[in-house]
Short mmCIF file of C-alpha atoms in Angstrom, two decimals:
data_model
loop_
_atom_site.label_atom_id
_atom_site.label_comp_id
_atom_site.label_asym_id
_atom_site.label_seq_id
_atom_site.Cartn_x
_atom_site.Cartn_y
_atom_site.Cartn_z
CA MET A 1 -49.69 -15.57 27.59
CA VAL A 2 -51.89 -16.26 30.46
CA ALA A 3 -50.59 -17.92 33.90
CA VAL A 4 -52.97 -20.91 34.57
CA PRO A 5 -54.54 -20.01 38.35
CA VAL A 6 -53.97 -21.62 41.30
CA GLU A 7 -55.53 -24.42 41.95
CA THR A 8 -57.43 -24.86 44.75
CA ASN A 9 -58.75 -27.98 46.95
CA ARG A 10 -62.14 -26.09 46.57
CA GLN A 11 -64.50 -25.35 43.62
CA PRO A 12 -65.54 -22.30 42.58
CA SER A 13 -68.75 -21.13 44.51
CA ASP A 14 -71.97 -21.89 42.87
CA TYR A 15 -72.89 -18.29 42.67
CA GLY A 16 -69.27 -17.95 41.24
CA ALA A 17 -70.48 -19.92 38.29
CA ALA A 18 -73.59 -18.96 38.08
CA SER A 19 -72.04 -15.30 37.73
CA LEU A 20 -70.60 -16.88 34.25
CA THR A 21 -74.05 -17.91 33.29
CA LEU A 22 -75.04 -14.15 34.02
CA GLN A 23 -72.45 -12.67 31.82
CA GLN A 24 -73.75 -15.38 28.66
CA GLU A 25 -77.06 -14.05 29.48
CA ALA A 26 -76.15 -10.40 29.55
CA PRO A 27 -78.11 -8.01 26.42
CA ARG A 28 -76.04 -7.83 23.45
CA PRO A 29 -75.31 -4.48 21.99
CA LYS A 30 -77.55 -2.85 19.34
CA ARG A 31 -76.06 -0.36 17.56
CA ILE A 32 -78.80 2.28 16.25
CA THR A 33 -77.07 3.69 13.06
CA CYS A 34 -77.82 7.32 11.71
CA PRO A 35 -79.76 7.50 8.51
CA GLN A 36 -77.42 10.15 7.04
CA GLU A 37 -74.03 10.94 6.90
CA MET A 38 -72.77 13.16 9.36
CA GLU A 39 -70.55 15.87 8.45
CA ASN A 40 -69.36 16.60 11.54
CA ARG A 41 -68.88 13.23 13.10
CA PRO A 42 -65.30 12.61 14.69
CA LYS A 43 -63.34 9.79 12.68
CA HIS A 44 -63.10 7.57 15.12
CA TYR A 45 -66.86 7.27 15.98
CA GLY A 46 -68.86 5.47 13.12
CA ARG A 47 -72.32 5.62 11.82
CA GLU A 48 -74.06 5.31 15.86
CA PHE A 49 -72.98 8.97 15.82
CA HIS A 50 -76.07 11.13 15.81
CA GLY A 51 -75.29 14.58 15.89
CA MET A 52 -76.43 17.39 18.07
CA ILE A 53 -79.63 15.32 19.39
CA SER A 54 -81.57 15.73 22.52
CA ARG A 55 -81.88 13.24 25.32
CA GLU A 56 -85.32 12.67 24.07
CA ARG A 57 -85.02 11.95 20.94
CA ALA A 58 -82.27 9.64 21.98
CA ASP A 59 -84.45 7.90 23.78
CA GLU A 60 -86.95 7.63 21.10
CA LEU A 61 -84.24 6.59 18.72
CA LEU A 62 -83.36 3.65 20.41
CA GLY A 63 -86.79 2.44 21.80
CA SER A 64 -87.92 -0.28 24.20
CA ALA A 65 -84.87 -2.97 22.94
CA GLU A 66 -82.41 -3.86 25.73
CA GLY A 67 -78.24 -3.06 24.94
CA ALA A 68 -79.57 -0.31 22.30
CA TYR A 69 -77.38 2.53 21.99
CA LEU A 70 -75.65 5.16 20.13
CA ILE A 71 -74.16 8.42 20.31
CA ARG A 72 -74.87 12.50 20.30
CA GLU A 73 -73.20 15.43 20.49
CA SER A 74 -74.05 17.46 23.70
CA GLN A 75 -76.34 21.03 23.09
CA ARG A 76 -75.49 22.04 26.40
CA GLN A 77 -71.40 21.57 25.86
CA PRO A 78 -71.13 21.33 21.97
CA GLY A 79 -67.46 19.24 21.50
CA SER A 80 -68.27 16.98 24.13
CA TYR A 81 -70.02 13.51 23.65
CA THR A 82 -72.48 11.48 25.49
CA LEU A 83 -73.10 7.21 25.00
CA ALA A 84 -77.07 6.78 25.03
CA LEU A 85 -77.99 2.47 26.31
CA ARG A 86 -80.59 0.82 26.57
CA PHE A 87 -80.48 -1.11 30.01
CA GLY A 88 -83.37 -2.11 32.67
CA HIS A 89 -86.36 -0.08 30.72
CA GLN A 90 -84.81 2.70 30.74
CA THR A 91 -82.22 5.23 28.70
CA LEU A 92 -78.82 5.40 30.59
CA ASN A 93 -76.60 8.38 29.19
CA TYR A 94 -72.69 8.62 29.93
CA ARG A 95 -69.87 10.90 28.74
CA LEU A 96 -67.91 9.54 26.52
CA PHE A 97 -63.98 10.41 25.94
CA TYR A 98 -62.10 9.23 23.61
CA ASP A 99 -57.69 9.76 23.85
CA GLY A 100 -56.82 6.73 21.63
CA LYS A 101 -59.37 4.61 23.19
CA HIS A 102 -63.10 4.77 24.05
CA PHE A 103 -64.35 5.22 28.02
CA VAL A 104 -66.47 6.48 30.39
CA GLY A 105 -64.58 5.19 33.42
CA GLU A 106 -61.22 3.38 34.58
CA LYS A 107 -60.96 1.21 31.58
CA ARG A 108 -60.12 1.65 28.08
CA PHE A 109 -61.31 0.27 24.93
CA GLU A 110 -60.80 -0.13 21.32
CA SER A 111 -64.12 0.08 20.18
CA VAL A 112 -67.37 1.38 21.50
CA HIS A 113 -69.01 -1.82 20.79
CA ASP A 114 -66.28 -3.36 23.05
CA LEU A 115 -66.99 -0.64 25.81
CA VAL A 116 -70.63 -1.07 25.33
CA THR A 117 -70.73 -4.64 25.42
CA ASP A 118 -68.41 -4.57 29.06
CA GLY A 119 -70.93 -2.34 30.30
CA LEU A 120 -73.80 -4.58 29.86
CA ILE A 121 -72.27 -7.19 31.31
CA THR A 122 -71.67 -5.49 34.57
CA LEU A 123 -74.94 -3.93 34.70
CA TYR A 124 -76.76 -6.80 33.99
CA ILE A 125 -74.65 -8.48 36.56
CA GLU A 126 -74.52 -6.45 39.52
CA THR A 127 -78.33 -5.93 38.96
CA LYS A 128 -78.58 -9.58 39.30
CA ALA A 129 -76.39 -10.00 41.56
CA ALA A 130 -76.29 -7.08 43.80
CA GLU A 131 -77.06 -8.42 46.99
CA TYR A 132 -74.61 -10.95 46.47
CA ILE A 133 -71.58 -9.05 45.56
CA ALA A 134 -71.53 -6.89 48.32
CA ARG A 135 -71.04 -9.88 50.78
CA MET A 136 -68.85 -11.97 48.40
CA THR A 137 -65.88 -10.92 50.15
CA THR A 138 -66.97 -11.88 53.54
CA ASN A 139 -66.68 -15.67 52.89
CA PRO A 140 -62.83 -15.50 51.19
CA ILE A 141 -61.77 -19.41 50.16
CA TYR A 142 -58.21 -17.71 50.45
CA GLU A 143 -57.26 -19.54 53.33
CA HIS A 144 -57.60 -22.67 51.91
CA LEU A 145 -55.32 -21.83 48.36
CA GLY A 146 -53.51 -23.59 48.01
CA TYR A 147 -51.10 -21.00 47.56
CA THR A 148 -51.34 -19.91 51.09
CA SER A 149 -51.08 -23.57 52.16
CA LEU A 150 -47.71 -23.48 50.02
CA LEU A 151 -46.60 -19.72 51.26
CA ARG A 152 -47.05 -20.97 55.27
CA ASP A 153 -44.38 -24.22 54.49
CA LYS A 154 -42.38 -21.36 53.56
CA ILE A 155 -42.89 -19.22 56.47
CA VAL A 156 -41.18 -21.86 58.96
CA HIS A 157 -37.75 -21.27 57.17
CA ARG A 158 -37.74 -17.74 56.99
CA LEU A 159 -34.40 -16.03 58.34
CA SER A 160 -34.57 -14.54 61.45
CA ARG A 161 -31.34 -12.74 63.14
CA VAL A 162 -30.80 -13.45 66.92
CA ARG A 163 -28.67 -11.62 69.18
CA ASN A 164 -27.40 -13.75 71.61
CA GLU A 165 -26.13 -11.30 74.30
CA PRO A 166 -26.91 -7.51 74.93
CA LYS A 167 -24.08 -5.31 74.05
CA LYS A 168 -22.36 -3.17 76.06
CA VAL A 169 -21.92 0.56 74.52
CA THR A 170 -19.20 2.73 74.94
CA PHE A 171 -18.27 6.58 73.48
CA GLN A 172 -15.39 8.60 73.73
CA LYS A 173 -16.12 11.67 75.11
CA ASP A 174 -13.60 14.82 75.97
CA GLY A 175 -10.73 12.63 75.62
CA LYS A 176 -12.19 9.53 78.06
CA ILE A 177 -13.86 7.01 77.64
CA SER A 178 -17.32 7.55 78.99
CA SER A 179 -19.39 4.23 81.19
CA PRO A 180 -21.37 1.42 79.36
CA LEU A 181 -24.43 2.99 78.35
CA VAL A 182 -27.67 1.12 79.21
CA ARG A 183 -30.19 1.89 76.91
CA HIS A 184 -33.83 0.31 78.01
CA SER A 185 -35.22 2.18 74.51
CA ALA A 186 -32.46 2.61 72.26
CA ILE A 187 -29.06 0.37 71.39
CA LYS A 188 -29.02 -1.90 74.27
CA ASP A 189 -32.66 -3.27 75.06
CA CYS A 190 -34.36 -3.16 71.82
CA PRO A 191 -36.26 -5.72 70.60
CA GLU A 192 -34.63 -8.03 68.36
CA LYS A 193 -35.59 -7.30 65.05
CA HIS A 194 -36.87 -10.56 62.62
CA CYS A 195 -37.08 -10.94 59.21
CA ASN A 196 -39.87 -12.24 58.29
CA TYR A 197 -39.48 -10.63 54.76
CA GLU A 198 -43.46 -9.31 54.27
CA LYS A 199 -44.40 -7.99 51.12
CA VAL A 200 -47.60 -6.62 50.22
CA HIS A 201 -49.33 -7.60 46.36
CA ASN A 202 -47.91 -5.69 43.97
CA PHE A 203 -51.62 -5.41 41.97
CA LYS A 204 -51.92 -3.98 38.42
CA VAL A 205 -55.04 -4.24 36.23
CA HIS A 206 -55.27 -7.03 34.32
CA THR A 207 -57.64 -8.60 30.92
CA PHE A 208 -57.69 -12.27 31.45
CA ARG A 209 -58.79 -14.61 28.63
CA GLY A 210 -61.48 -17.70 29.15
CA PRO A 211 -62.68 -17.85 32.26
CA HIS A 212 -61.21 -16.54 35.29
CA TRP A 213 -61.98 -16.89 38.93
CA CYS A 214 -60.82 -14.70 41.70
CA GLU A 215 -58.54 -16.42 43.81
CA TYR A 216 -59.87 -14.86 47.35
CA CYS A 217 -63.20 -15.10 47.03
CA ALA A 218 -63.65 -17.95 44.32
CA ASN A 219 -66.26 -15.60 42.22
CA PHE A 220 -66.21 -15.59 38.74
CA LEU A 221 -64.25 -12.64 37.56
CA TRP A 222 -66.85 -10.94 34.41
CA GLY A 223 -66.49 -8.50 32.11
CA LEU A 224 -64.62 -8.26 28.76
CA ILE A 225 -61.93 -6.43 29.64
CA ALA A 226 -60.15 -5.61 32.57
CA GLN A 227 -62.01 -8.06 34.89
CA GLY A 228 -59.63 -7.59 37.74
CA VAL A 229 -56.31 -7.19 39.20
CA ARG A 230 -53.08 -9.09 39.16
CA CYS A 231 -49.73 -9.86 41.27
CA SER A 232 -46.92 -9.05 39.16
CA ASP A 233 -44.50 -10.42 41.55
CA CYS A 234 -46.61 -13.69 42.33
CA GLY A 235 -49.35 -14.34 39.64
CA LEU A 236 -52.59 -13.85 42.04
CA ASN A 237 -55.57 -13.06 40.18
CA VAL A 238 -58.18 -11.39 42.21
CA HIS A 239 -61.46 -8.69 41.88
CA LYS A 240 -60.45 -5.46 41.87
CA GLN A 241 -62.51 -4.96 45.47
CA CYS A 242 -60.79 -7.98 46.81
CA SER A 243 -57.69 -6.96 46.02
CA LYS A 244 -57.91 -3.95 49.03
CA LEU A 245 -58.30 -7.91 51.79
CA VAL A 246 -55.98 -10.03 50.37
CA PRO A 247 -53.03 -9.98 53.18
CA SER A 248 -49.57 -8.99 52.65
CA ASP A 249 -48.04 -12.21 51.97
CA CYS A 250 -46.48 -12.04 48.42
CA GLN A 251 -44.51 -14.76 47.84
CA PRO A 252 -42.79 -13.29 44.16
CA ASP A 253 -42.02 -16.43 41.46
CA LEU A 254 -39.37 -16.47 39.43
CA ARG A 255 -40.81 -16.54 36.47
CA CYS A 256 -43.04 -13.24 37.12
CA ILE A 257 -39.09 -11.78 37.61
CA LYS A 258 -37.54 -10.22 34.18
CA LYS A 259 -33.80 -8.98 36.16
CA VAL A 260 -32.04 -8.60 38.83
CA PHE A 261 -31.02 -5.12 38.73
CA SER A 262 -33.87 -2.13 39.13
CA CYS A 263 -36.00 -5.18 40.82
CA ASP A 264 -37.45 -3.78 44.20
CA LEU A 265 -35.39 -5.66 47.10
CA THR A 266 -37.74 -7.22 48.96
CA THR A 267 -39.14 -9.08 45.76
CA LEU A 268 -36.12 -9.83 44.80
CA VAL A 269 -34.84 -11.87 47.89
CA LYS A 270 -38.26 -13.23 48.53
CA ALA A 271 -38.03 -14.61 45.12
CA HIS A 272 -34.54 -16.16 45.26
CA ASN A 273 -35.72 -17.29 48.93
CA THR A 274 -32.26 -15.29 50.28
CA PRO A 275 -31.50 -12.53 53.07
CA ARG A 276 -30.28 -10.54 50.95
CA PRO A 277 -29.36 -10.01 47.43
CA MET A 278 -27.61 -12.66 45.75
CA VAL A 279 -25.51 -9.34 43.45
CA LEU A 280 -24.71 -8.09 47.19
CA ASP A 281 -23.54 -11.40 48.38
CA MET A 282 -21.44 -12.48 45.25
CA CYS A 283 -19.79 -9.17 44.53
CA ILE A 284 -18.35 -8.88 48.19
CA ARG A 285 -17.11 -12.23 48.55
CA GLU A 286 -15.04 -11.81 45.27
CA ILE A 287 -13.68 -8.48 46.46
CA GLU A 288 -12.94 -9.80 50.05
CA HIS A 289 -11.02 -12.43 48.28
CA ARG A 290 -9.72 -10.64 46.48
CA GLY A 291 -9.67 -6.85 46.90
CA LEU A 292 -9.15 -5.35 50.12
CA LYS A 293 -6.04 -3.69 49.86
CA SER A 294 -6.69 -2.65 46.98
CA GLU A 295 -5.85 0.95 46.29
CA GLY A 296 -8.83 3.47 46.12
CA LEU A 297 -11.32 0.62 46.66
CA TYR A 298 -14.59 1.83 45.19
CA ARG A 299 -13.43 4.88 44.84
CA VAL A 300 -11.76 4.35 41.42
CA SER A 301 -13.96 3.28 38.72
CA GLY A 302 -14.49 -0.07 36.63
CA PHE A 303 -14.37 0.52 32.77
CA THR A 304 -18.04 1.04 32.11
CA GLU A 305 -18.42 -1.78 29.76
CA HIS A 306 -17.72 -4.49 31.62
CA VAL A 307 -19.57 -3.09 34.63
CA GLU A 308 -22.91 -2.95 32.09
CA ASP A 309 -21.51 -6.36 31.02
CA VAL A 310 -21.85 -8.13 34.63
CA LYS A 311 -25.06 -6.34 35.02
CA LEU A 312 -26.65 -8.19 31.81
CA ALA A 313 -24.71 -11.17 33.16
CA PHE A 314 -26.64 -10.85 36.52
CA ASP A 315 -30.15 -10.06 34.88
CA ARG A 316 -29.64 -13.49 32.87
CA ASP A 317 -27.78 -15.95 35.10
CA GLY A 318 -28.49 -14.44 38.13
CA GLU A 319 -26.87 -16.15 40.78
CA LYS A 320 -24.65 -18.16 37.63
CA ALA A 321 -23.00 -15.09 36.89
CA GLU A 322 -20.04 -15.07 36.25
CA ILE A 323 -17.41 -12.90 37.72
CA SER A 324 -13.90 -14.15 38.69
CA ALA A 325 -10.74 -12.79 38.46
CA THR A 326 -9.96 -14.77 35.36
CA ILE A 327 -13.04 -13.16 33.93
CA TYR A 328 -12.57 -9.68 35.50
CA PRO A 329 -9.54 -9.01 37.04
CA ASP A 330 -9.81 -5.77 37.50
CA ILE A 331 -11.23 -5.57 41.40
CA ASN A 332 -12.90 -2.01 40.36
CA ILE A 333 -15.05 -3.71 37.95
CA ILE A 334 -16.75 -5.71 40.81
CA THR A 335 -16.78 -2.51 42.90
CA GLY A 336 -18.69 -1.01 40.33
CA VAL A 337 -21.24 -3.82 39.41
CA LEU A 338 -22.20 -3.12 43.09
CA LYS A 339 -22.65 0.41 43.70
CA LEU A 340 -24.59 0.13 40.24
CA TYR A 341 -26.74 -2.15 41.69
CA LEU A 342 -27.59 -0.02 44.80
CA ARG A 343 -28.00 2.90 42.82
CA ASP A 344 -30.30 1.37 40.70
CA LEU A 345 -32.94 -0.16 43.28
CA PRO A 346 -36.37 1.63 42.70
CA ILE A 347 -36.49 2.08 46.37
CA PRO A 348 -33.14 3.08 48.50
CA VAL A 349 -32.02 0.85 51.22
CA ILE A 350 -32.28 3.54 53.35
CA THR A 351 -35.70 3.95 52.32
CA TYR A 352 -37.91 7.74 51.12
CA ASP A 353 -40.02 6.09 53.97
CA VAL A 354 -37.23 6.88 56.73
CA TYR A 355 -35.23 9.73 54.85
CA SER A 356 -35.99 12.57 56.90
CA LYS A 357 -35.71 10.80 60.45
CA PHE A 358 -32.16 9.46 58.94
CA ILE A 359 -31.36 13.66 58.24
CA GLN A 360 -32.91 14.69 61.53
CA ALA A 361 -30.58 12.33 63.52
CA SER A 362 -27.34 13.59 61.81
CA LYS A 363 -27.83 17.18 62.79
CA ILE A 364 -27.76 16.25 66.40
CA PRO A 365 -24.62 17.34 68.15
CA ASP A 366 -24.50 15.55 71.07
CA PRO A 367 -22.94 12.25 69.79
CA ASP A 368 -24.64 9.59 71.75
CA THR A 369 -28.00 10.80 71.06
CA ARG A 370 -27.34 11.45 67.37
CA LEU A 371 -26.12 7.37 67.10
CA GLU A 372 -29.69 6.34 69.11
CA GLY A 373 -31.28 8.68 66.57
CA ILE A 374 -29.51 6.76 64.09
CA HIS A 375 -30.63 3.32 65.89
CA ASP A 376 -34.45 4.44 65.71
CA GLY A 377 -34.28 4.78 61.99
CA LEU A 378 -32.46 1.58 61.59
CA GLN A 379 -35.45 -0.07 63.58
CA LEU A 380 -37.92 1.00 60.68
CA LEU A 381 -36.86 -0.33 57.75
CA PRO A 382 -38.00 -3.06 55.71
CA PRO A 383 -36.12 -6.36 56.87
CA ALA A 384 -34.95 -6.58 53.52
CA HIS A 385 -33.62 -3.67 53.75
CA TYR A 386 -32.20 -3.24 56.87
CA GLU A 387 -30.12 -6.74 56.62
CA THR A 388 -28.96 -5.53 53.46
CA LEU A 389 -27.67 -2.42 55.28
CA ARG A 390 -26.13 -4.55 57.93
CA TYR A 391 -24.39 -7.20 55.74
CA LEU A 392 -23.05 -3.75 53.73
CA MET A 393 -21.90 -2.23 56.27
CA ALA A 394 -20.08 -4.90 58.39
CA HIS A 395 -17.84 -5.28 54.58
CA LEU A 396 -17.22 -1.81 54.53
CA LYS A 397 -15.92 -2.31 58.28
CA ARG A 398 -13.58 -4.97 56.69
CA VAL A 399 -12.81 -2.08 54.21
CA THR A 400 -11.76 0.90 56.60
CA MET A 401 -9.78 -2.36 58.52
CA ASN A 402 -7.02 -1.85 55.47
CA GLU A 403 -6.61 1.36 55.41
CA LYS A 404 -3.17 1.83 55.34
CA ASP A 405 -3.14 -0.28 52.09
CA ASN A 406 -6.43 0.89 49.81
CA PHE A 407 -6.50 4.61 51.93
CA MET A 408 -10.59 4.55 51.96
CA SER A 409 -11.48 5.51 55.64
CA ALA A 410 -15.05 5.63 56.30
CA GLU A 411 -15.18 8.87 55.99
CA ASN A 412 -13.86 8.72 52.36
CA LEU A 413 -16.75 5.53 52.04
CA GLY A 414 -19.41 8.12 53.65
CA ILE A 415 -18.49 9.83 50.44
CA VAL A 416 -19.08 7.47 47.90
CA PHE A 417 -22.15 5.41 49.46
CA GLY A 418 -24.03 8.41 50.76
CA PRO A 419 -25.66 9.49 47.89
CA THR A 420 -25.63 5.25 46.48
CA LEU A 421 -27.93 4.23 50.08
CA MET A 422 -30.17 7.20 50.59
CA ARG A 423 -31.83 9.66 48.42
CA PRO A 424 -34.33 12.25 48.80
CA PRO A 425 -38.21 11.42 48.34
CA ASP A 426 -38.53 14.39 46.02
CA GLN A 427 -35.17 13.62 44.00
CA ASN A 428 -34.98 17.64 44.00
CA THR A 429 -31.69 18.88 43.42
CA LEU A 430 -30.70 21.31 45.52
CA SER A 431 -32.66 19.24 48.43
CA THR A 432 -30.35 16.55 47.16
CA LEU A 433 -27.00 18.93 47.29
CA ASN A 434 -28.08 20.66 50.97
CA ASP A 435 -28.20 16.80 52.08
CA MET A 436 -24.53 15.54 50.73
CA ARG A 437 -22.73 16.34 54.11
CA TYR A 438 -25.59 14.48 55.98
CA GLN A 439 -25.60 11.45 53.50
CA LYS A 440 -22.00 10.88 54.53
CA LEU A 441 -21.93 11.69 57.41
CA ILE A 442 -25.00 9.00 58.06
CA VAL A 443 -23.04 6.07 56.61
CA GLN A 444 -19.75 6.98 57.87
CA LEU A 445 -21.29 7.11 61.38
CA LEU A 446 -22.84 3.05 60.79
CA ILE A 447 -19.60 2.17 59.41
CA GLU A 448 -17.46 3.07 62.44
CA HIS A 449 -20.21 1.66 64.85
CA GLU A 450 -21.43 -1.16 62.66
CA ASP A 451 -20.98 -3.15 66.13
CA ILE A 452 -23.35 -1.69 67.72
CA LEU A 453 -25.76 -0.35 65.53
CA PHE A 454 -26.94 -3.54 63.87
#
């Protein structure tokens, strides 16, 4: 099912509408069939296959009819095939491939006839409107779209964190308390980190059924298939070339988000208009309500089937998922769900981009400089990731405040959450094993110094 294009307060441009007319005027494919049956004809080609003939012979067979086409086997490279197509009073030759579908470029087609139809449309429009196509993105209507106007209204309500007072930072040195560290470029006096939750569009090639117009330049999306791209998170439809110019202002639509688990973190919080993932908020609320004193909290695993049940409930019901003690009295099921959610994120909370910066910081011998390095890494996190990590560390700090009952120190929690919150970009097993002690140390320090690092 194809989503309805976003309505705008401007009609498609005159030439945008004319490009639809041009598509309808494009030459129709005319298959030139071979009069005899070819024994060596590949099974995925029909009577348009003429065997091993020269370019000159193909040119003669096509004649002067616009849209005429045939397939021939290359004389210079036996086993490779060429599509010969008549357009613009000349014969065009394309190397033809088949891997279950036919293609000469990026687009793949069920039949050679569809491939030729789409090619003729593209060639015809690009010939008739070359100059206009070259400049059609210079006067976009994107700023006037209903989508963009709606987005501007939502930005007003975007969450931002405000620190009221600068924080004094003290550390333990050689058994003595050092003087407060006043940092101009690090922990103390860094700029406020506002959670504007900017998100790039997740464009994917899309085939539109029926006439569609680009929601960036207002021109017709021409072609038979794969006419443009659609953002799989918000449904924005644009030309492929226009997608490179669209701002990073995706506002995910809940109708496009199929699940909660394994969904990109920023996509999920923007779709639900929340500062953090609902799974994090709901699980932490439940754990702090009835589980902070539970022995082995986060270390002890919950029953796997029940953890999966809760995961399915979140995917199906979202914030209406039931996780109360009445349904799941074992708090380890809830902690298991939270760990599974964080582990299943396609991009970890501590993202791949900043992974090496955190690892390098953890190797710094001087405690103060090490914390500054970790703080610098935090400032590079996407806002939704930063806020999620901040909230989680504040919770884990409260867990450690009940260590005499739950036996979970910051070090123990670092062992549990290190590999969950950060993973090496290359996913190399040896790298993962080598980095585990640093992952543990980073999470331990984030918990212990949560009040000054965030």
